mmCIF file of C-alpha atoms and ligand atoms in Angstrom:
data_model
loop_
_atom_site.group_PDB
_atom_site.id
_atom_site.type_symbol
_atom_site.label_atom_id
_atom_site.label_comp_id
_atom_site.label_asym_id
_atom_site.label_seq_id
_atom_site.Cartn_x
_atom_site.Cartn_y
_atom_site.Cartn_z
ATOM 1 C CA MET C 1 0.000 0.000 0.000
ATOM 2 C CA MET C 2 1.463 3.381 -0.966
ATOM 3 C CA SER C 3 1.700 6.019 1.710
ATOM 4 C CA GLU C 4 -0.026 9.357 1.153
ATOM 5 C CA LYS C 5 2.987 11.121 2.621
ATOM 6 C CA PRO C 6 5.730 12.569 0.396
ATOM 7 C CA LEU C 7 9.038 10.741 0.662
ATOM 8 C CA GLN C 8 11.793 12.456 2.592
ATOM 9 C CA ALA C 9 15.138 11.260 3.910
ATOM 10 C CA SER C 10 14.626 11.825 7.626
ATOM 11 C CA CYS C 11 12.892 10.345 10.611
ATOM 12 C CA ALA C 12 12.089 13.720 12.124
ATOM 13 C CA ASP C 13 8.335 13.069 12.372
ATOM 14 C CA PHE C 14 8.887 10.091 14.663
ATOM 15 C CA ARG C 15 11.162 12.064 16.959
ATOM 16 C CA ASP C 16 9.356 15.399 17.263
ATOM 17 C CA GLY C 17 7.036 15.206 20.230
ATOM 18 C CA ALA C 18 6.930 11.419 20.118
ATOM 19 C CA SER C 19 8.361 10.230 23.402
ATOM 20 C CA ALA C 20 6.769 6.789 23.234
ATOM 21 C CA PRO C 21 8.618 4.372 20.948
ATOM 22 C CA GLY C 22 5.521 3.278 18.982
ATOM 23 C CA PRO C 23 1.731 3.259 19.158
ATOM 24 C CA VAL C 24 0.430 3.411 22.705
ATOM 25 C CA HIS C 25 -2.720 1.585 23.698
ATOM 26 C CA SER C 26 -4.008 2.836 26.994
ATOM 27 C CA ALA C 27 -6.415 0.043 27.965
ATOM 28 C CA GLN C 28 -4.238 -2.492 29.793
ATOM 29 C CA LYS C 29 -5.293 -6.114 29.567
ATOM 30 C CA ASP C 30 -4.075 -8.827 31.896
ATOM 31 C CA ILE C 31 -1.121 -10.667 30.490
ATOM 32 C CA ALA C 32 -1.962 -14.110 29.054
ATOM 33 C CA VAL C 33 0.321 -16.699 30.691
ATOM 34 C CA THR C 34 0.151 -20.444 30.064
ATOM 35 C CA GLU C 35 2.062 -23.084 31.990
ATOM 36 C CA ASN C 36 4.000 -25.926 30.385
ATOM 37 C CA GLU C 37 3.482 -24.516 26.911
ATOM 38 C CA PRO C 38 5.107 -26.813 24.297
ATOM 39 C CA LEU C 39 7.731 -24.725 22.468
ATOM 40 C CA SER C 40 7.425 -27.129 19.536
ATOM 41 C CA ARG C 41 4.327 -25.024 18.724
ATOM 42 C CA HIS C 42 6.458 -21.898 18.461
ATOM 43 C CA THR C 43 9.513 -23.026 16.472
ATOM 44 C CA THR C 44 9.959 -23.825 12.780
ATOM 45 C CA LEU C 45 11.735 -27.080 13.698
ATOM 46 C CA LYS C 46 8.599 -27.995 15.711
ATOM 47 C CA LEU C 47 10.843 -29.697 18.257
ATOM 48 C CA GLY C 48 11.484 -29.398 21.963
ATOM 49 C CA GLY C 49 9.870 -29.518 25.350
ATOM 50 C CA PRO C 50 7.752 -26.944 27.176
ATOM 51 C CA ALA C 51 8.403 -23.531 28.656
ATOM 52 C CA ALA C 52 7.546 -23.545 32.365
ATOM 53 C CA LYS C 53 5.620 -20.317 31.624
ATOM 54 C CA PHE C 54 4.748 -18.753 28.283
ATOM 55 C CA ALA C 55 3.541 -15.163 28.185
ATOM 56 C CA LEU C 56 1.869 -13.438 25.247
ATOM 57 C CA VAL C 57 2.930 -9.831 25.787
ATOM 58 C CA GLU C 58 0.793 -7.119 24.197
ATOM 59 C CA SER C 59 2.242 -3.921 25.642
ATOM 60 C CA ARG C 60 5.450 -2.411 26.930
ATOM 61 C CA ARG C 61 3.793 -2.121 30.316
ATOM 62 C CA GLN C 62 3.179 -5.874 30.379
ATOM 63 C CA LEU C 63 6.775 -6.537 29.315
ATOM 64 C CA ASP C 64 8.025 -4.219 32.033
ATOM 65 C CA GLY C 65 5.817 -6.070 34.561
ATOM 66 C CA LEU C 66 7.366 -9.410 33.543
ATOM 67 C CA ILE C 67 10.859 -7.951 33.900
ATOM 68 C CA GLN C 68 10.011 -6.529 37.346
ATOM 69 C CA ASN C 69 8.743 -9.982 38.449
ATOM 70 C CA GLY C 70 12.342 -11.201 38.239
ATOM 71 C CA GLY C 71 13.298 -14.787 37.407
ATOM 72 C CA GLN C 72 14.564 -16.138 34.134
ATOM 73 C CA LEU C 73 12.973 -14.408 31.160
ATOM 74 C CA ARG C 74 13.614 -15.145 27.489
ATOM 75 C CA ILE C 75 12.033 -13.712 24.377
ATOM 76 C CA ILE C 76 10.975 -15.694 21.321
ATOM 77 C CA GLY C 77 10.097 -14.305 17.905
ATOM 78 C CA GLY C 78 9.182 -16.679 15.078
ATOM 79 C CA GLY C 79 11.312 -19.459 16.585
ATOM 80 C CA SER C 80 13.085 -19.888 13.241
ATOM 81 C CA ASN C 81 16.641 -19.910 14.593
ATOM 82 C CA LEU C 82 16.011 -22.030 17.685
ATOM 83 C CA LEU C 83 16.501 -25.627 18.782
ATOM 84 C CA VAL C 84 14.713 -26.207 22.099
ATOM 85 C CA ARG C 85 15.952 -29.214 24.093
ATOM 86 C CA ASP C 86 13.518 -32.102 24.733
ATOM 87 C CA ASP C 87 13.181 -31.189 28.418
ATOM 88 C CA GLY C 88 12.218 -27.612 27.600
ATOM 89 C CA VAL C 89 13.171 -24.444 29.485
ATOM 90 C CA GLN C 90 12.735 -23.122 33.006
ATOM 91 C CA GLY C 91 11.394 -19.655 33.706
ATOM 92 C CA THR C 92 9.251 -17.605 31.357
ATOM 93 C CA VAL C 93 9.320 -17.335 27.581
ATOM 94 C CA ALA C 94 7.717 -14.121 26.320
ATOM 95 C CA ARG C 95 6.350 -13.542 22.837
ATOM 96 C CA LEU C 96 5.420 -10.054 21.693
ATOM 97 C CA SER C 97 2.093 -9.791 19.899
ATOM 98 C CA GLY C 98 -0.696 -7.336 19.059
ATOM 99 C CA GLN C 99 -0.875 -3.836 17.582
ATOM 100 C CA GLU C 100 1.667 -2.233 19.901
ATOM 101 C CA PHE C 101 4.427 -4.527 18.597
ATOM 102 C CA ASN C 102 3.151 -5.433 15.141
ATOM 103 C CA TYR C 103 3.009 -2.294 12.990
ATOM 104 C CA ILE C 104 4.817 -0.438 10.229
ATOM 105 C CA ARG C 105 4.794 3.365 10.007
ATOM 106 C CA GLN C 106 6.382 5.429 7.266
ATOM 107 C CA ASP C 107 8.082 8.801 7.452
ATOM 108 C CA GLY C 108 9.678 9.437 4.080
ATOM 109 C CA SER C 109 12.463 6.908 3.539
ATOM 110 C CA CYS C 110 12.351 5.927 7.199
ATOM 111 C CA LEU C 111 10.208 3.120 8.565
ATOM 112 C CA LYS C 112 9.360 2.617 12.190
ATOM 113 C CA VAL C 113 8.461 -0.989 12.817
ATOM 114 C CA GLY C 114 7.339 -3.095 15.779
ATOM 115 C CA ALA C 115 9.474 -6.065 16.821
ATOM 116 C CA ALA C 116 6.662 -8.631 16.403
ATOM 117 C CA THR C 117 6.079 -7.650 12.769
ATOM 118 C CA PRO C 118 6.753 -10.639 10.500
ATOM 119 C CA LEU C 119 9.987 -9.921 8.620
ATOM 120 C CA GLN C 120 8.445 -10.893 5.269
ATOM 121 C CA HIS C 121 5.555 -8.478 5.816
ATOM 122 C CA LEU C 122 8.146 -5.728 6.320
ATOM 123 C CA VAL C 123 10.105 -6.739 3.191
ATOM 124 C CA ASN C 124 6.950 -6.749 1.056
ATOM 125 C CA THR C 125 5.508 -3.544 2.529
ATOM 126 C CA ALA C 126 8.763 -1.638 1.938
ATOM 127 C CA ALA C 127 8.764 -2.922 -1.659
ATOM 128 C CA GLU C 128 5.197 -1.680 -2.184
ATOM 129 C CA MET C 129 6.205 1.704 -0.759
ATOM 130 C CA GLY C 130 9.069 1.920 -3.276
ATOM 131 C CA LEU C 131 11.677 1.684 -0.527
ATOM 132 C CA THR C 132 14.850 -0.259 -1.205
ATOM 133 C CA GLY C 133 17.349 -1.868 1.200
ATOM 134 C CA LEU C 134 15.489 -4.909 2.518
ATOM 135 C CA GLU C 135 15.400 -7.078 -0.620
ATOM 136 C CA GLY C 136 18.299 -9.250 0.609
ATOM 137 C CA LEU C 137 16.103 -10.385 3.495
ATOM 138 C CA ALA C 138 13.474 -11.892 1.167
ATOM 139 C CA GLY C 139 12.526 -15.389 2.267
ATOM 140 C CA ILE C 140 13.948 -15.210 5.811
ATOM 141 C CA PRO C 141 11.226 -16.346 8.235
ATOM 142 C CA GLY C 142 10.625 -14.949 11.722
ATOM 143 C CA THR C 143 10.046 -11.518 13.179
ATOM 144 C CA VAL C 144 11.737 -8.159 12.862
ATOM 145 C CA GLY C 145 12.879 -8.359 16.524
ATOM 146 C CA GLY C 146 14.460 -11.781 16.019
ATOM 147 C CA ALA C 147 16.150 -10.583 12.827
ATOM 148 C CA ALA C 148 17.598 -7.565 14.673
ATOM 149 C CA ALA C 149 18.886 -9.764 17.514
ATOM 150 C CA CYS C 150 20.502 -12.225 15.054
ATOM 151 C CA ASN C 151 21.438 -9.585 12.439
ATOM 152 C CA ALA C 152 19.715 -11.849 9.924
ATOM 153 C CA GLY C 153 20.730 -11.469 6.331
ATOM 154 C CA THR C 154 22.280 -12.871 3.213
ATOM 155 C CA ARG C 155 25.147 -11.840 0.985
ATOM 156 C CA ASP C 156 22.675 -9.246 -0.381
ATOM 157 C CA GLY C 157 22.507 -7.415 2.954
ATOM 158 C CA ALA C 158 21.585 -7.760 6.617
ATOM 159 C CA LEU C 159 18.962 -6.021 8.745
ATOM 160 C CA GLY C 160 21.677 -4.286 10.789
ATOM 161 C CA ASP C 161 22.755 -2.386 7.640
ATOM 162 C CA VAL C 162 19.588 -0.272 7.744
ATOM 163 C CA ILE C 163 18.827 0.040 11.489
ATOM 164 C CA ILE C 164 19.292 3.620 12.721
ATOM 165 C CA ARG C 165 17.675 3.328 16.167
ATOM 166 C CA ALA C 166 16.307 0.541 18.341
ATOM 167 C CA SER C 167 13.949 0.782 21.290
ATOM 168 C CA VAL C 168 14.833 -1.791 23.920
ATOM 169 C CA MET C 169 13.983 -2.919 27.421
ATOM 170 C CA GLU C 170 16.695 -4.440 29.579
ATOM 171 C CA LEU C 171 16.503 -7.062 32.335
ATOM 172 C CA THR C 172 17.829 -4.326 34.653
ATOM 173 C CA GLY C 173 14.553 -2.434 34.098
ATOM 174 C CA ALA C 174 16.252 0.236 31.942
ATOM 175 C CA SER C 175 14.567 1.112 28.671
ATOM 176 C CA GLY C 176 14.902 3.584 25.822
ATOM 177 C CA TRP C 177 16.225 4.205 22.346
ATOM 178 C CA ILE C 178 19.728 3.187 21.261
ATOM 179 C CA GLU C 179 21.335 5.048 18.356
ATOM 180 C CA ALA C 180 23.119 3.239 15.507
ATOM 181 C CA SER C 181 26.481 4.552 16.752
ATOM 182 C CA GLU C 182 25.930 2.627 20.013
ATOM 183 C CA MET C 183 25.075 -0.682 18.313
ATOM 184 C CA LYS C 184 27.333 -3.240 16.680
ATOM 185 C CA PHE C 185 26.304 -5.554 13.851
ATOM 186 C CA GLU C 186 28.541 -8.280 12.449
ATOM 187 C CA TYR C 187 27.934 -11.443 10.436
ATOM 188 C CA ARG C 188 24.938 -13.089 12.204
ATOM 189 C CA ARG C 189 25.776 -11.215 15.407
ATOM 190 C CA SER C 190 24.253 -8.131 17.023
ATOM 191 C CA SER C 191 24.822 -6.184 20.229
ATOM 192 C CA LEU C 192 21.013 -6.159 20.610
ATOM 193 C CA LYS C 193 21.036 -9.864 21.578
ATOM 194 C CA GLY C 194 20.243 -10.044 25.279
ATOM 195 C CA SER C 195 18.066 -6.924 25.234
ATOM 196 C CA PHE C 196 14.328 -7.012 24.514
ATOM 197 C CA VAL C 197 13.847 -5.154 21.251
ATOM 198 C CA THR C 198 10.394 -3.584 20.954
ATOM 199 C CA ASP C 199 10.708 -1.178 17.989
ATOM 200 C CA LEU C 200 13.174 -0.260 15.269
ATOM 201 C CA GLU C 201 13.743 2.686 12.982
ATOM 202 C CA LEU C 202 15.157 1.805 9.585
ATOM 203 C CA MET C 203 16.613 4.130 6.973
ATOM 204 C CA LEU C 204 15.915 2.885 3.471
ATOM 205 C CA GLY C 205 16.535 4.295 0.011
ATOM 206 C CA ARG C 206 14.075 5.279 -2.679
ATOM 207 C CA GLY C 207 13.741 2.902 -5.584
ATOM 208 C CA ARG C 208 11.444 1.890 -8.407
ATOM 209 C CA ARG C 209 8.778 -0.500 -7.205
ATOM 210 C CA GLU C 210 9.118 -2.748 -10.274
ATOM 211 C CA GLU C 211 12.884 -3.047 -9.798
ATOM 212 C CA ILE C 212 12.542 -3.847 -6.108
ATOM 213 C CA ALA C 213 9.876 -6.477 -6.859
ATOM 214 C CA GLU C 214 12.083 -8.014 -9.575
ATOM 215 C CA LYS C 215 15.045 -8.221 -7.203
ATOM 216 C CA ILE C 216 12.903 -9.930 -4.552
ATOM 217 C CA ALA C 217 11.530 -12.383 -7.139
ATOM 218 C CA ALA C 218 15.082 -13.242 -8.301
ATOM 219 C CA ILE C 219 16.292 -13.793 -4.720
ATOM 220 C CA MET C 220 13.268 -15.990 -3.952
ATOM 221 C CA LYS C 221 13.845 -18.019 -7.126
ATOM 222 C CA GLN C 222 17.471 -18.619 -6.146
ATOM 223 C CA ARG C 223 16.462 -19.511 -2.567
ATOM 224 C CA ARG C 224 13.810 -22.013 -3.723
ATOM 225 C CA ALA C 225 16.340 -23.629 -6.069
ATOM 226 C CA SER C 226 19.159 -23.921 -3.516
ATOM 227 C CA GLN C 227 17.443 -24.411 -0.124
ATOM 228 C CA PRO C 228 14.914 -26.939 1.183
ATOM 229 C CA TYR C 229 11.927 -24.632 1.225
ATOM 230 C CA GLY C 230 8.853 -25.666 3.240
ATOM 231 C CA ARG C 231 10.662 -28.349 5.251
ATOM 232 C CA ARG C 232 11.080 -28.277 9.051
ATOM 233 C CA SER C 233 14.455 -26.614 9.704
ATOM 234 C CA ALA C 234 15.996 -23.656 11.506
ATOM 235 C CA GLY C 235 17.819 -22.452 8.396
ATOM 236 C CA CYS C 236 21.561 -23.008 8.251
ATOM 237 C CA ALA C 237 22.794 -24.987 11.254
ATOM 238 C CA PHE C 238 26.335 -23.569 11.155
ATOM 239 C CA LYS C 239 27.832 -20.180 10.335
ATOM 240 C CA ASN C 240 30.058 -20.030 7.294
ATOM 241 C CA PRO C 241 33.761 -20.116 8.176
ATOM 242 C CA PRO C 242 35.689 -17.132 6.761
ATOM 243 C CA GLY C 243 35.982 -17.434 2.984
ATOM 244 C CA ASP C 244 34.095 -20.718 2.716
ATOM 245 C CA SER C 245 30.625 -22.194 3.018
ATOM 246 C CA ALA C 246 29.657 -24.633 5.773
ATOM 247 C CA GLY C 247 27.171 -26.217 3.342
ATOM 248 C CA ARG C 248 29.926 -26.869 0.803
ATOM 249 C CA LEU C 249 32.164 -28.443 3.486
ATOM 250 C CA ILE C 250 29.395 -30.704 4.872
ATOM 251 C CA ASP C 251 28.498 -31.737 1.314
ATOM 252 C CA ALA C 252 32.161 -32.411 0.429
ATOM 253 C CA ALA C 253 32.442 -34.572 3.563
ATOM 254 C CA GLY C 254 29.795 -36.798 1.949
ATOM 255 C CA LEU C 255 27.151 -36.066 4.565
ATOM 256 C CA LYS C 256 24.115 -35.148 2.424
ATOM 257 C CA GLY C 257 21.264 -37.411 3.494
ATOM 258 C CA PHE C 258 23.139 -38.512 6.649
ATOM 259 C CA ARG C 259 20.521 -39.343 9.276
ATOM 260 C CA ILE C 260 20.288 -39.738 13.032
ATOM 261 C CA GLY C 261 16.866 -40.790 14.315
ATOM 262 C CA GLY C 262 14.240 -38.449 12.889
ATOM 263 C CA VAL C 263 16.614 -35.776 11.562
ATOM 264 C CA SER C 264 18.848 -35.655 8.520
ATOM 265 C CA VAL C 265 21.198 -33.469 6.509
ATOM 266 C CA SER C 266 19.204 -32.005 3.623
ATOM 267 C CA GLU C 267 19.884 -33.445 0.172
ATOM 268 C CA VAL C 268 19.217 -29.970 -1.256
ATOM 269 C CA HIS C 269 21.537 -27.878 0.955
ATOM 270 C CA ALA C 270 23.870 -29.656 3.364
ATOM 271 C CA ASN C 271 23.810 -26.884 6.010
ATOM 272 C CA PHE C 272 20.056 -27.354 6.528
ATOM 273 C CA PHE C 273 19.143 -30.114 8.978
ATOM 274 C CA ILE C 274 15.614 -31.393 8.478
ATOM 275 C CA ALA C 275 13.276 -32.740 11.163
ATOM 276 C CA GLU C 276 10.640 -35.329 10.423
ATOM 277 C CA LYS C 277 7.534 -36.455 12.294
ATOM 278 C CA ASN C 278 9.307 -38.713 14.802
ATOM 279 C CA ALA C 279 12.247 -36.350 15.403
ATOM 280 C CA LYS C 280 13.565 -35.447 18.841
ATOM 281 C CA SER C 281 15.773 -32.531 19.800
ATOM 282 C CA SER C 282 18.333 -35.059 21.073
ATOM 283 C CA ASP C 283 18.581 -36.447 17.496
ATOM 284 C CA MET C 284 19.322 -32.943 16.240
ATOM 285 C CA LEU C 285 21.949 -32.328 18.932
ATOM 286 C CA GLU C 286 23.659 -35.606 17.998
ATOM 287 C CA LEU C 287 23.531 -34.774 14.297
ATOM 288 C CA ILE C 288 25.057 -31.343 14.941
ATOM 289 C CA GLU C 289 27.968 -32.838 16.922
ATOM 290 C CA THR C 290 28.569 -35.682 14.449
ATOM 291 C CA VAL C 291 28.615 -33.345 11.439
ATOM 292 C CA ARG C 292 30.923 -30.943 13.285
ATOM 293 C CA GLU C 293 33.353 -33.802 14.099
ATOM 294 C CA ARG C 294 33.313 -35.257 10.575
ATOM 295 C CA VAL C 295 33.967 -31.879 8.938
ATOM 296 C CA ASN C 296 36.752 -31.166 11.419
ATOM 297 C CA GLU C 297 38.361 -34.584 10.828
ATOM 298 C CA ARG C 298 38.197 -34.160 7.071
ATOM 299 C CA PHE C 299 39.051 -30.454 6.604
ATOM 300 C CA GLY C 300 40.399 -29.249 9.972
ATOM 301 C CA THR C 301 37.596 -26.676 10.222
ATOM 302 C CA LEU C 302 35.604 -26.456 13.451
ATOM 303 C CA LEU C 303 32.194 -25.144 12.431
ATOM 304 C CA GLU C 304 30.485 -22.617 14.706
ATOM 305 C CA LEU C 305 26.791 -23.104 15.404
ATOM 306 C CA GLU C 306 24.423 -20.534 13.920
ATOM 307 C CA ILE C 307 21.206 -21.861 15.437
ATOM 308 C CA GLU C 308 20.672 -21.175 19.119
ATOM 309 C CA ILE C 309 20.063 -24.004 21.561
ATOM 310 C CA TRP C 310 17.636 -23.478 24.466
HETATM 311 P P1 FAD B 401 13.815 -16.587 17.103
HETATM 312 O O1 FAD B 401 14.296 -17.828 16.446
HETATM 313 O O2 FAD B 401 12.508 -16.619 17.778
HETATM 314 O O3 FAD B 401 14.912 -16.099 18.159
HETATM 315 C C1 FAD B 401 16.270 -16.047 17.799
HETATM 316 C C2 FAD B 401 17.003 -15.196 18.837
HETATM 317 O O4 FAD B 401 16.511 -13.854 18.772
HETATM 318 C C3 FAD B 401 16.776 -15.643 20.285
HETATM 319 O O5 FAD B 401 17.966 -15.372 21.009
HETATM 320 C C4 FAD B 401 15.678 -14.738 20.782
HETATM 321 O O6 FAD B 401 15.708 -14.568 22.182
HETATM 322 C C5 FAD B 401 16.041 -13.462 20.060
HETATM 323 N N1 FAD B 401 14.886 -12.573 19.861
HETATM 324 C C6 FAD B 401 13.711 -12.850 19.251
HETATM 325 N N2 FAD B 401 12.911 -11.773 19.295
HETATM 326 C C7 FAD B 401 13.583 -10.806 19.957
HETATM 327 C C8 FAD B 401 13.290 -9.468 20.341
HETATM 328 N N3 FAD B 401 12.128 -8.881 20.067
HETATM 329 N N4 FAD B 401 14.229 -8.784 21.027
HETATM 330 C C9 FAD B 401 15.431 -9.329 21.336
HETATM 331 N N5 FAD B 401 15.765 -10.600 21.008
HETATM 332 C C10 FAD B 401 14.848 -11.313 20.315
HETATM 333 N N6 FAD B 401 18.806 -16.427 8.818
HETATM 334 C C11 FAD B 401 19.599 -15.584 8.119
HETATM 335 O O7 FAD B 401 20.284 -14.742 8.724
HETATM 336 N N7 FAD B 401 19.651 -15.638 6.748
HETATM 337 C C12 FAD B 401 18.914 -16.508 6.029
HETATM 338 O O8 FAD B 401 18.975 -16.499 4.803
HETATM 339 C C13 FAD B 401 18.045 -17.397 6.746
HETATM 340 N N8 FAD B 401 17.268 -18.286 6.075
HETATM 341 C C14 FAD B 401 16.458 -19.125 6.774
HETATM 342 C C15 FAD B 401 15.640 -20.012 6.066
HETATM 343 C C16 FAD B 401 14.793 -20.878 6.750
HETATM 344 C C17 FAD B 401 13.917 -21.839 5.974
HETATM 345 C C18 FAD B 401 14.746 -20.855 8.180
HETATM 346 C C19 FAD B 401 13.808 -21.760 8.930
HETATM 347 C C20 FAD B 401 15.553 -19.974 8.882
HETATM 348 C C21 FAD B 401 16.416 -19.102 8.195
HETATM 349 N N9 FAD B 401 17.244 -18.196 8.870
HETATM 350 C C22 FAD B 401 18.031 -17.325 8.168
HETATM 351 C C23 FAD B 401 17.295 -18.191 10.356
HETATM 352 C C24 FAD B 401 16.217 -17.309 11.026
HETATM 353 O O9 FAD B 401 15.071 -17.206 10.201
HETATM 354 C C25 FAD B 401 16.709 -15.906 11.355
HETATM 355 O O10 FAD B 401 17.781 -15.957 12.249
HETATM 356 C C26 FAD B 401 15.582 -15.041 11.941
HETATM 357 O O11 FAD B 401 15.945 -13.693 11.865
HETATM 358 C C27 FAD B 401 15.222 -15.384 13.387
HETATM 359 O O12 FAD B 401 14.083 -14.599 13.748
HETATM 360 P P2 FAD B 401 12.984 -15.177 14.762
HETATM 361 O O13 FAD B 401 11.987 -14.109 14.995
HETATM 362 O O14 FAD B 401 12.453 -16.463 14.273
HETATM 363 O O15 FAD B 401 13.872 -15.376 16.052
HETATM 364 N N1 EPU B 402 27.192 -25.713 -1.622
HETATM 365 C C1 EPU B 402 27.492 -27.019 -1.863
HETATM 366 N N2 EPU B 402 26.678 -27.962 -1.292
HETATM 367 C C2 EPU B 402 25.616 -27.648 -0.505
HETATM 368 C C3 EPU B 402 25.337 -26.301 -0.250
HETATM 369 C C4 EPU B 402 26.147 -25.336 -0.823
HETATM 370 O O1 EPU B 402 28.447 -27.343 -2.546
HETATM 371 O O2 EPU B 402 24.938 -28.566 -0.031
HETATM 372 C C5 EPU B 402 28.022 -24.686 -2.255
HETATM 373 C C6 EPU B 402 27.226 -23.921 -3.328
HETATM 374 O O3 EPU B 402 27.246 -24.615 -4.560
HETATM 375 C C7 EPU B 402 27.954 -22.593 -3.390
HETATM 376 C C8 EPU B 402 28.431 -22.399 -1.935
HETATM 377 O O4 EPU B 402 28.413 -23.691 -1.326
HETATM 378 O O5 EPU B 402 29.067 -22.675 -4.234
HETATM 379 C C9 EPU B 402 27.572 -21.415 -1.168
HETATM 380 O O6 EPU B 402 26.225 -21.899 -1.121
HETATM 381 P P1 EPU B 402 24.959 -20.944 -1.037
HETATM 382 O O7 EPU B 402 24.994 -19.968 -2.161
HETATM 383 O O8 EPU B 402 23.758 -21.803 -0.893
HETATM 384 O O9 EPU B 402 25.205 -20.080 0.262
HETATM 385 P P2 EPU B 402 25.575 -20.512 1.728
HETATM 386 O O10 EPU B 402 26.866 -19.847 2.053
HETATM 387 O O11 EPU B 402 25.515 -21.958 1.933
HETATM 388 C C10 EPU B 402 24.465 -18.449 2.884
HETATM 389 C C11 EPU B 402 23.759 -18.259 4.202
HETATM 390 C C12 EPU B 402 22.262 -18.469 4.046
HETATM 391 C C13 EPU B 402 21.718 -17.521 2.991
HETATM 392 C C14 EPU B 402 22.440 -17.801 1.671
HETATM 393 C C15 EPU B 402 22.017 -16.862 0.575
HETATM 394 C C16 EPU B 402 25.154 -18.829 6.073
HETATM 395 C C17 EPU B 402 25.544 -19.857 7.061
HETATM 396 N N3 EPU B 402 24.263 -19.195 5.178
HETATM 397 O O12 EPU B 402 24.367 -19.826 2.563
HETATM 398 O O13 EPU B 402 21.670 -18.126 5.298
HETATM 399 O O14 EPU B 402 20.335 -17.718 2.821
HETATM 400 O O15 EPU B 402 23.864 -17.633 1.877
HETATM 401 O O16 EPU B 402 22.644 -15.634 0.716
HETATM 402 O O17 EPU B 402 25.645 -17.703 6.133
HETATM 403 C C18 EPU B 402 20.945 -18.929 7.422
HETATM 404 O O18 EPU B 402 21.748 -18.112 7.898
HETATM 405 O O19 EPU B 402 20.196 -19.642 8.131
HETATM 406 C C19 EPU B 402 20.876 -19.049 5.960
HETATM 407 C C20 EPU B 402 20.079 -19.905 5.361
#
């Protein structure tokens, strides 16, 4: 949907007189907490045991309340980079949801976006607005908050490249906006990990809608041809070692199709580990260690895990 507003290269409108990071909804609802919530329902691998408590957080006030309660608190986005162990996790897992965290607002070439917004909705909305800079993220599942925490991306660009400010809440109770100069983004690594990201401001460029759409279509075509799309995975299991590809190394070690229990190395892309109906997280952990050992034995390269284990 095109915005009625003229494009401009600043985020001034968000900052002038706007002390709250995003939309504010005054009516406070009680926070929805479930006990022993299976995290297999909240991850793309569909594996793992329960969270002792699972909270659907709809406002900053609710998130602040959870933080003030103390105890172990984690945040989950789309669960697309996570392997949850079979015995699950202690403490509380929070998931942001609702209008206060799922929104996109435009001010010229700048977008303000809530952390629970699906990343692909952001990519497509920016494209429709004629804003360029997010095409490289086409096809990456999960939320904007998760992508900021992981600095998700491809060789065509990462989310951290376009973040100019982030609104966060800390376990210490501190909260506020962090400027780009105070953040660090590296390959699949971000200084935002460990904070609770609620909103982001992104600076994009102006482009032709047709060209942006064509670029996204080309990236999606390449992704569908080279990755096991629609299968249960958490994306690439390992980070690429400098100057090489973990997928190429696993493939060259002859491990495509290698299986342990209900999980196997994808025949399409060797750095994707696929779960099937009878899979357990313990199978995946064993597969990860076995592949790491075999690649190390063969090539002397110790692969570093990209997916996060809970
Ligand atoms: P989750 O998996 O839910 O969480 C990951 C981490 O982020 C956790 O530490 C969590 O605590 C933290 N987190 C989540 N939300 C927040 C928040 N609001 N504030 C602070 N921390 C938060 N990744 C790439 O980089 N490039 C790719 O090309 C790519 N392709 C993929 C393809 C497939 C098919 C799949 C399944 C995954 C792929 N991934 C890729 C991995 C994954 O999609 C990304 O890492 C994604 O950005 C994770 O977002 P999420 O919301 O699912 O995060
Ligand atoms: N290759 C093989 N066999 C395989 C897989 C790859 O020989 O089974 C070779 C390819 O032929 C190519 C090279 O390895 O020559 C690189 O492969 P590809 O282009 O598929 O890229 P990649 O390095 O394996 C990275 C990211 C992906 C991202 C793509 C596209 C990492 C760990 N992986 O994959 O990110 O989607 O580039 O840019 O950085 C993720 O992070 O979860 C992820 C999927």
